[in-house]
Amino acid sequence: MIKKMTITPTITGIGYCGMDYLCVLPHIPHDDKVEIVESLIQGGGPAATAIVAAARLGADTAFCGVVGDDERGEQIVRGITAEGVDTAGIKVRKNAESPAGFCWIDQPSGKRSIAWTRGTARPLSAREFCRERIRASDLLHLDGHQMQAALAAAKTARKHGVCVSIDAGTLVPGIEELLALSDIIIASQPFAARFTGLRSPTAAVRKLFVPGCRFAGITLGKRGSIGFDGKRMFRCPQYEVPAEVDTTGAGDTYHGAFAFAAAQGRPWETCMRFATVVAALKCTQLGGRTGIPNLKTAEQHLKKFETTIRNA
């Protein structure tokens, strides 16, 4: 955990931001047609949604990314700004198409399939981020996108004692160097298996704990998550909610909530449980951001979750 206790942490994110076009279907068709049950257009992206989650929980937040100068780009920036996030670090590229994701949600299970595009906007360069903002942050959160800027920002953060967390979800050039600069590494199970070559999550999380790392974790979907701090292995079950409507953005929300709790200085096990609760509550509504709770609601459910774990 981060030793400094910070009630209102300052968190900055760098990465992918896009627009999600979601539709709930009675089943996901293959070479067939099906009528849409419900639809929604909402901002998305791993780091962007994580920062929105941190903002919703009460953090002082900022986000750096790129969009095109199209209508979609305006919607993306407007949606993040509406959450109280500082969006001065989002660069608008001329004559470029903004990123987007097209999501199909299976109504019976809440599971989703996503096709996405990074658009045509030129990525952030190593100079296009606010060093002053990074130095003033308690935590820098990355998602493996905007790699050149992310690497430069991570080096700046490390130099000034700012905690670096990464949502490791995609094997991309430069990811190994970025992991080596990260204090908190939390990966999806598919990424962990591919990156480490190990099928066992317990073995994989130990290998993810690279030199200089403070905490490594793997999210396991319905099986919760595991974590390792170099000495102890932590296991966190799934938090059960009455109805799981849509899992879109659940992982992104987990990362944002974990970053918030870690930046406050909470113990790793508490960070995992807090993030699990916030991500589960997100799944009760359609959209990657709609169901993200405020801090009061999250704390109430965290107490309930911890009581359930103690009594298990």
mmCIF file with all atom_site columns, N, CA and C in Angstrom, residues 2 9 11 25 33 53 58 63 79 112 136 139 150 159 164 180 211 214 223 228-229 238-239 269 271 275-276 299-300:
data_model
loop_
_atom_site.group_PDB
_atom_site.id
_atom_site.type_symbol
_atom_site.label_atom_id
_atom_site.label_alt_id
_atom_site.label_comp_id
_atom_site.label_asym_id
_atom_site.label_entity_id
_atom_site.label_seq_id
_atom_site.pdbx_PDB_ins_code
_atom_site.Cartn_x
_atom_site.Cartn_y
_atom_site.Cartn_z
_atom_site.occupancy
_atom_site.B_iso_or_equiv
_atom_site.pdbx_formal_charge
_atom_site.auth_seq_id
_atom_site.auth_comp_id
_atom_site.auth_asym_id
_atom_site.auth_atom_id
_atom_site.pdbx_PDB_model_num
ATOM 1  N N  . ILE A 1 2   ? 0.289   2.383   -0.298  1.00 0.00 ? 2   ILE A N  1
ATOM 2  C CA . ILE A 1 2   ? 0.991   3.654   -0.238  1.00 0.00 ? 2   ILE A CA 1
ATOM 3  C C  . ILE A 1 2   ? 0.972   4.125   1.212   1.00 0.00 ? 2   ILE A C  1
ATOM 4  N N  . PRO A 1 9   ? -7.341  11.682  -2.686  1.00 0.00 ? 9   PRO A N  1
ATOM 5  C CA . PRO A 1 9   ? -6.131  11.489  -3.485  1.00 0.00 ? 9   PRO A CA 1
ATOM 6  C C  . PRO A 1 9   ? -6.193  12.210  -4.830  1.00 0.00 ? 9   PRO A C  1
ATOM 7  N N  . ILE A 1 11  ? -5.231  11.725  -8.643  1.00 0.00 ? 11  ILE A N  1
ATOM 8  C CA . ILE A 1 11  ? -4.946  10.629  -9.564  1.00 0.00 ? 11  ILE A CA 1
ATOM 9  C C  . ILE A 1 11  ? -5.005  11.125  -11.000 1.00 0.00 ? 11  ILE A C  1
ATOM 10 N N  . LEU A 1 25  ? -29.062 -7.489  -26.128 1.00 0.00 ? 25  LEU A N  1
ATOM 11 C CA . LEU A 1 25  ? -29.735 -8.396  -27.056 1.00 0.00 ? 25  LEU A CA 1
ATOM 12 C C  . LEU A 1 25  ? -30.246 -9.630  -26.321 1.00 0.00 ? 25  LEU A C  1
ATOM 13 N N  . LYS A 1 33  ? -30.305 -12.152 -37.526 1.00 0.00 ? 33  LYS A N  1
ATOM 14 C CA . LYS A 1 33  ? -30.793 -10.856 -37.074 1.00 0.00 ? 33  LYS A CA 1
ATOM 15 C C  . LYS A 1 33  ? -31.488 -11.020 -35.732 1.00 0.00 ? 33  LYS A C  1
ATOM 16 N N  . ALA A 1 53  ? -14.196 6.510   -12.631 1.00 0.00 ? 53  ALA A N  1
ATOM 17 C CA . ALA A 1 53  ? -14.547 5.809   -11.386 1.00 0.00 ? 53  ALA A CA 1
ATOM 18 C C  . ALA A 1 53  ? -13.884 6.471   -10.192 1.00 0.00 ? 53  ALA A C  1
ATOM 19 N N  . GLY A 1 58  ? -14.546 10.395  -5.510  1.00 0.00 ? 58  GLY A N  1
ATOM 20 C CA . GLY A 1 58  ? -14.142 11.602  -4.792  1.00 0.00 ? 58  GLY A CA 1
ATOM 21 C C  . GLY A 1 58  ? -12.714 12.052  -5.002  1.00 0.00 ? 58  GLY A C  1
ATOM 22 N N  . PHE A 1 63  ? -7.063  13.501  -16.885 1.00 0.00 ? 63  PHE A N  1
ATOM 23 C CA . PHE A 1 63  ? -6.872  12.458  -17.890 1.00 0.00 ? 63  PHE A CA 1
ATOM 24 C C  . PHE A 1 63  ? -6.181  13.018  -19.123 1.00 0.00 ? 63  PHE A C  1
ATOM 25 N N  . GLY A 1 79  ? -18.125 14.042  -22.001 1.00 0.00 ? 79  GLY A N  1
ATOM 26 C CA . GLY A 1 79  ? -18.525 13.052  -21.010 1.00 0.00 ? 79  GLY A CA 1
ATOM 27 C C  . GLY A 1 79  ? -17.553 12.942  -19.851 1.00 0.00 ? 79  GLY A C  1
ATOM 28 N N  . ARG A 1 112 ? -20.541 -9.644  -22.461 1.00 0.00 ? 112 ARG A N  1
ATOM 29 C CA . ARG A 1 112 ? -20.546 -8.810  -23.658 1.00 0.00 ? 112 ARG A CA 1
ATOM 30 C C  . ARG A 1 112 ? -19.425 -9.166  -24.612 1.00 0.00 ? 112 ARG A C  1
ATOM 31 N N  . ALA A 1 136 ? 2.591   16.289  -9.055  1.00 0.00 ? 136 ALA A N  1
ATOM 32 C CA . ALA A 1 136 ? 1.682   16.657  -7.970  1.00 0.00 ? 136 ALA A CA 1
ATOM 33 C C  . ALA A 1 136 ? 0.690   15.547  -7.617  1.00 0.00 ? 136 ALA A C  1
ATOM 34 N N  . LEU A 1 139 ? -0.966  9.241   -7.535  1.00 0.00 ? 139 LEU A N  1
ATOM 35 C CA . LEU A 1 139 ? -0.913  8.020   -8.335  1.00 0.00 ? 139 LEU A CA 1
ATOM 36 C C  . LEU A 1 139 ? -1.131  8.335   -9.808  1.00 0.00 ? 139 LEU A C  1
ATOM 37 N N  . ALA A 1 150 ? 3.089   7.297   -22.058 1.00 0.00 ? 150 ALA A N  1
ATOM 38 C CA . ALA A 1 150 ? 2.970   6.522   -20.822 1.00 0.00 ? 150 ALA A CA 1
ATOM 39 C C  . ALA A 1 150 ? 4.343   6.206   -20.238 1.00 0.00 ? 150 ALA A C  1
ATOM 40 N N  . LYS A 1 159 ? 10.564  9.071   -10.706 1.00 0.00 ? 159 LYS A N  1
ATOM 41 C CA . LYS A 1 159 ? 11.587  10.028  -10.278 1.00 0.00 ? 159 LYS A CA 1
ATOM 42 C C  . LYS A 1 159 ? 11.116  10.867  -9.107  1.00 0.00 ? 159 LYS A C  1
ATOM 43 N N  . VAL A 1 164 ? 2.816   4.340   -9.549  1.00 0.00 ? 164 VAL A N  1
ATOM 44 C CA . VAL A 1 164 ? 2.364   4.060   -10.911 1.00 0.00 ? 164 VAL A CA 1
ATOM 45 C C  . VAL A 1 164 ? 1.576   2.756   -10.912 1.00 0.00 ? 164 VAL A C  1
ATOM 46 N N  . ALA A 1 180 ? 7.884   -2.745  -15.871 1.00 0.00 ? 180 ALA A N  1
ATOM 47 C CA . ALA A 1 180 ? 9.066   -2.575  -15.025 1.00 0.00 ? 180 ALA A CA 1
ATOM 48 C C  . ALA A 1 180 ? 9.073   -1.226  -14.312 1.00 0.00 ? 180 ALA A C  1
ATOM 49 N N  . PRO A 1 211 ? 10.779  -6.925  -10.329 1.00 0.00 ? 211 PRO A N  1
ATOM 50 C CA . PRO A 1 211 ? 11.582  -6.075  -9.442  1.00 0.00 ? 211 PRO A CA 1
ATOM 51 C C  . PRO A 1 211 ? 11.075  -4.628  -9.429  1.00 0.00 ? 211 PRO A C  1
ATOM 52 N N  . ARG A 1 214 ? 5.300   -3.221  -6.121  1.00 0.00 ? 214 ARG A N  1
ATOM 53 C CA . ARG A 1 214 ? 4.798   -3.295  -4.745  1.00 0.00 ? 214 ARG A CA 1
ATOM 54 C C  . ARG A 1 214 ? 3.620   -4.244  -4.604  1.00 0.00 ? 214 ARG A C  1
ATOM 55 N N  . ARG A 1 223 ? -14.584 -15.637 -10.505 1.00 0.00 ? 223 ARG A N  1
ATOM 56 C CA . ARG A 1 223 ? -13.795 -16.200 -9.397  1.00 0.00 ? 223 ARG A CA 1
ATOM 57 C C  . ARG A 1 223 ? -13.080 -15.127 -8.589  1.00 0.00 ? 223 ARG A C  1
ATOM 58 N N  . PHE A 1 228 ? -0.585  -10.365 -4.835  1.00 0.00 ? 228 PHE A N  1
ATOM 59 C CA . PHE A 1 228 ? 0.668   -10.777 -4.214  1.00 0.00 ? 228 PHE A CA 1
ATOM 60 C C  . PHE A 1 228 ? 1.518   -9.543  -3.964  1.00 0.00 ? 228 PHE A C  1
ATOM 61 N N  . ASP A 1 229 ? 2.051   -9.405  -2.741  1.00 0.00 ? 229 ASP A N  1
ATOM 62 C CA . ASP A 1 229 ? 2.872   -8.246  -2.405  1.00 0.00 ? 229 ASP A CA 1
ATOM 63 C C  . ASP A 1 229 ? 4.339   -8.599  -2.176  1.00 0.00 ? 229 ASP A C  1
ATOM 64 N N  . GLN A 1 238 ? -15.824 -12.928 -5.542  1.00 0.00 ? 238 GLN A N  1
ATOM 65 C CA . GLN A 1 238 ? -16.708 -12.000 -6.232  1.00 0.00 ? 238 GLN A CA 1
ATOM 66 C C  . GLN A 1 238 ? -17.742 -11.464 -5.252  1.00 0.00 ? 238 GLN A C  1
ATOM 67 N N  . TYR A 1 239 ? -18.142 -10.206 -5.430  1.00 0.00 ? 239 TYR A N  1
ATOM 68 C CA . TYR A 1 239 ? -19.216 -9.638  -4.630  1.00 0.00 ? 239 TYR A CA 1
ATOM 69 C C  . TYR A 1 239 ? -20.521 -9.847  -5.380  1.00 0.00 ? 239 TYR A C  1
ATOM 70 N N  . GLU A 1 269 ? -5.320  -5.835  0.758   1.00 0.00 ? 269 GLU A N  1
ATOM 71 C CA . GLU A 1 269 ? -6.509  -6.687  0.813   1.00 0.00 ? 269 GLU A CA 1
ATOM 72 C C  . GLU A 1 269 ? -7.783  -5.853  0.791   1.00 0.00 ? 269 GLU A C  1
ATOM 73 N N  . CYS A 1 271 ? -7.991  -2.848  -0.544  1.00 0.00 ? 271 CYS A N  1
ATOM 74 C CA . CYS A 1 271 ? -8.070  -2.295  -1.901  1.00 0.00 ? 271 CYS A CA 1
ATOM 75 C C  . CYS A 1 271 ? -8.770  -3.271  -2.835  1.00 0.00 ? 271 CYS A C  1
ATOM 76 N N  . ALA A 1 275 ? -12.362 -2.506  -4.579  1.00 0.00 ? 275 ALA A N  1
ATOM 77 C CA . ALA A 1 275 ? -12.453 -2.507  -6.033  1.00 0.00 ? 275 ALA A CA 1
ATOM 78 C C  . ALA A 1 275 ? -13.471 -3.530  -6.527  1.00 0.00 ? 275 ALA A C  1
ATOM 79 N N  . THR A 1 276 ? -13.528 -4.674  -5.871  1.00 0.00 ? 276 THR A N  1
ATOM 80 C CA . THR A 1 276 ? -14.479 -5.723  -6.240  1.00 0.00 ? 276 THR A CA 1
ATOM 81 C C  . THR A 1 276 ? -15.914 -5.250  -6.064  1.00 0.00 ? 276 THR A C  1
ATOM 82 N N  . GLU A 1 299 ? -18.761 2.343   0.293   1.00 0.00 ? 299 GLU A N  1
ATOM 83 C CA . GLU A 1 299 ? -18.354 1.998   1.666   1.00 0.00 ? 299 GLU A CA 1
ATOM 84 C C  . GLU A 1 299 ? -19.422 1.146   2.361   1.00 0.00 ? 299 GLU A C  1
ATOM 85 N N  . GLN A 1 300 ? -20.685 1.459   2.116   1.00 0.00 ? 300 GLN A N  1
ATOM 86 C CA . GLN A 1 300 ? -21.767 0.681   2.712   1.00 0.00 ? 300 GLN A CA 1
ATOM 87 C C  . GLN A 1 300 ? -21.712 -0.766  2.236   1.00 0.00 ? 300 GLN A C  1
#
